Amino acid sequence: MTGATLFGLAGAILAGCGVYGLLTAGGGLGRILGFNVLGGGVFLIFGAVARRGAAAGFHADPVPQALVITGIVVAFCATALALALLVRLREVEAGPAPDDGKRETER
Amino acid sequence: MSALLVLAVTVPLLGLAPLFLLRPGAGARIAVAVLGLGCAITGAIAVQVVRTGQALHYFVGGFPPPLGVALRADGFSAAMLCMSAMVLLLTGLFAIAGGGGKAPRMPAAFFTLLLALSSALNLAFLAQDLFTLYVALELLTFAAVPLVCLEGKAGQLSAALTYLLFALFGSVLYLLGVVLVYGLFGTLDLALLARRLAQAPPSGTFIAALALMSAGLMAKAALFPLHLWLPPAHSGAPPAASAVLSAVVIKAPLFLLVRLWSDLAPLPLAQAGAPVLAAFGALAILFCGVVALAQDRLKLLIAYSTAAQIGYLCLMFPLAAAADGQWSALAWTGGTLHLVSHAFSKAAMFLAAGLIAEAMGHDRLSGLAGAGRVAPVSVAAFGIGGLSLMGLPPSGGFIAKVMLLTSAIHQDAWWIALVILAGGLLAGAYVLRVVVIALQRPEPAGAGRVPPARECGARAGIALALAFAAVLLGFLPLAPFAFLSIGRPLSWTGLLP
């Protein structure tokens, strides 16, 4: 078994765990974590696919690695946005709604 | 090379600067002016596509596709660009045409998001590379989710969170498909992929990748089994935001679905996969149509109607993938025309619903009797927008549905024809239900109450203009067919070895 196959299999397992988590986890936080596990699996598969460059004599194909950086940044931003929404939702549900002026300045 | 394509993506972003630097009021006016400029740019793109009769293209950095990233506008892209630019401009005008102090002003954040949407949508319609399209879809999601929770209420926040999670699940599935395609072919450019796919029969991996990408796009477009996030998100948002979300935001993943299945997938594969998409579409039309009938809130009714109308596009796939050239081309034109006409009519209906709710103080259908007297122009805009949704002549929706229906009958696809007819009846039922209630005499018990506020004329006029745009599409003669098929099939003519 080559390293690339191992990475690919690990990615597939992670993606499977992530989908399971996303579908079954209760509450927002569990789903956000599930999304991150799923994303991690997909990014690992990107790494395994980069191995195809080996045929051309490179160590690895640089394009999937360049793509995966963008993918990680986007997933990070998405997680931050989802967590911000979750925190705000908890705040609104817990206490009395903050008055409009305060919300305006926060925004 | 046409720099217009780059301007379409970058000009809305430049409009963000005044929003952050100036006072909110002045910034908002400049933002709307920039949206107007965007309208002019997309109009110029469409004119140029018609004049040259072929697709415009731009290679970023001067590197053609195997190395670089390309933008490309064919007739279909140009139609979608113009449609989204016009809807965004009119919604922006609606948002600044504040009523007499009673209507809450839209915050500056709304205009920021509107400009961001404009840029992301233009990129999604122009990008020619599967990964750039992924980035465009993510930008679109990040601009659309805050629109849902603009007022920060608990219901809106939880709807926005559900929307975001569905969209993220969709984008990860799409990304997995993209990486599989890259592993197979070593390129992500649509035209190059289409050429390679035409040479050899598609492998199982490609079929899996296409299925993953389609499932991801379905989650983002709220196609039937994955539509659960749409009604709370689209009905909870402020009216101007709902109009944009329902009219143009879900159109980008649908546009991409059409690209994948009619331009990228080889014909035998498209013929095998299309009936599955059509089955989802048929379920969407029937199920969401019936659920829309059962709603008591006006905005929820319109949101379910959006989920139902998405199905019509999916009915197009098996018809368009048939080998019979003439009738499949007719179905393709009908489906894409439906995308455009639905955008105008749905934007008009959401804006009108917002004005009706503002004038009456609520949007429960059971209490809307007499709305026709309080807000006549809004009710007219709702009804005329609904005309196109029902598929009554003369309207864009009528032409689109007749094209789909004719194609279905000529190809002996009876179940599709029946679904189109049943969907039209359901749409007629839920639109007429609202109009009939609104035109009733107000209840006597209501006479003692404070007379409800009158509608804001300028904003009702904008809703009416959108509704008439949907109707006017029906008066285009057979021109859309020739225009929409400019630049298809995808290729870089004369540029590549």
XYZ file of C-alpha atoms in Angstrom, chain A:
107
model
C 0.000 0.000 0.000
C 1.515 3.307 -1.049
C 1.362 6.449 1.039
C -1.096 8.049 -1.346
C -3.555 5.165 -1.037
C -3.272 5.335 2.731
C -3.988 9.073 2.700
C -6.897 8.549 0.344
C -8.415 5.860 2.550
C -7.921 7.959 5.675
C -9.605 10.867 3.902
C -12.531 8.686 2.887
C -12.967 7.414 6.460
C -12.843 10.966 7.838
C -15.369 12.132 5.245
C -17.665 9.255 6.209
C -17.393 10.138 9.917
C -18.079 13.769 9.062
C -21.228 13.003 7.069
C -22.443 10.762 9.894
C -21.780 13.519 12.414
C -23.413 16.197 10.284
C -26.559 14.133 9.846
C -26.954 12.781 13.384
C -25.399 15.337 15.747
C -27.920 17.258 17.781
C -27.486 20.987 18.087
C -25.534 23.468 16.048
C -22.100 22.881 17.557
C -22.101 19.150 16.790
C -23.056 19.856 13.192
C -20.365 22.484 12.806
C -17.802 19.978 14.132
C -19.169 17.340 11.756
C -18.707 19.762 8.865
C -15.106 20.330 9.908
C -14.353 16.598 10.102
C -15.943 16.132 6.671
C -13.913 19.052 5.320
C -10.729 17.565 6.779
C -11.420 14.296 4.978
C -11.951 16.072 1.655
C -8.744 18.094 2.095
C -6.805 14.880 2.773
C -8.160 13.457 -0.488
C -6.826 16.588 -2.203
C -3.409 15.646 -0.832
C -3.738 12.101 -2.141
C -4.792 13.343 -5.584
C -1.680 15.547 -5.705
C 0.248 12.296 -5.977
C -0.767 12.010 -9.631
C 2.056 14.458 -10.419
C 4.522 11.692 -9.653
C 3.995 10.287 -13.136
C 5.440 13.485 -14.600
C 8.556 13.216 -12.444
C 7.557 15.723 -9.735
C 7.270 14.822 -6.085
C 3.685 15.945 -6.202
C 1.296 17.944 -8.371
C 1.275 21.494 -6.944
C -2.197 22.461 -8.250
C -4.316 20.463 -5.742
C -2.132 21.796 -2.964
C -2.757 25.342 -4.113
C -6.487 24.604 -4.322
C -6.593 23.020 -0.879
C -5.191 26.157 0.749
C -8.113 28.136 -0.641
C -10.463 25.381 0.476
C -9.099 25.453 4.033
C -9.397 29.248 4.215
C -12.997 29.104 3.003
C -13.862 26.327 5.472
C -12.253 28.317 8.284
C -14.299 31.416 7.430
C -17.441 29.312 7.216
C -16.777 27.839 10.649
C -16.203 31.305 12.095
C -19.466 32.594 10.577
C -21.416 29.565 11.809
C -19.989 29.907 15.331
C -20.761 33.632 15.388
C -24.361 32.879 14.411
C -24.560 30.172 17.071
C -23.202 32.453 19.808
C -25.611 35.237 18.835
C -28.498 32.778 18.765
C -27.657 31.595 22.310
C -27.437 35.214 23.495
C -30.790 36.146 21.991
C -32.470 33.015 23.323
C -30.980 33.300 26.818
C -31.411 36.890 27.895
C -33.868 39.654 27.112
C -33.286 40.895 23.590
C -30.590 43.567 23.594
C -31.957 46.990 22.714
C -31.631 48.184 19.162
C -28.964 50.795 19.834
C -26.633 48.226 21.328
C -27.142 45.857 18.448
C -26.420 48.612 15.956
C -23.058 49.390 17.527
C -22.132 45.727 17.698
C -22.893 45.272 14.089
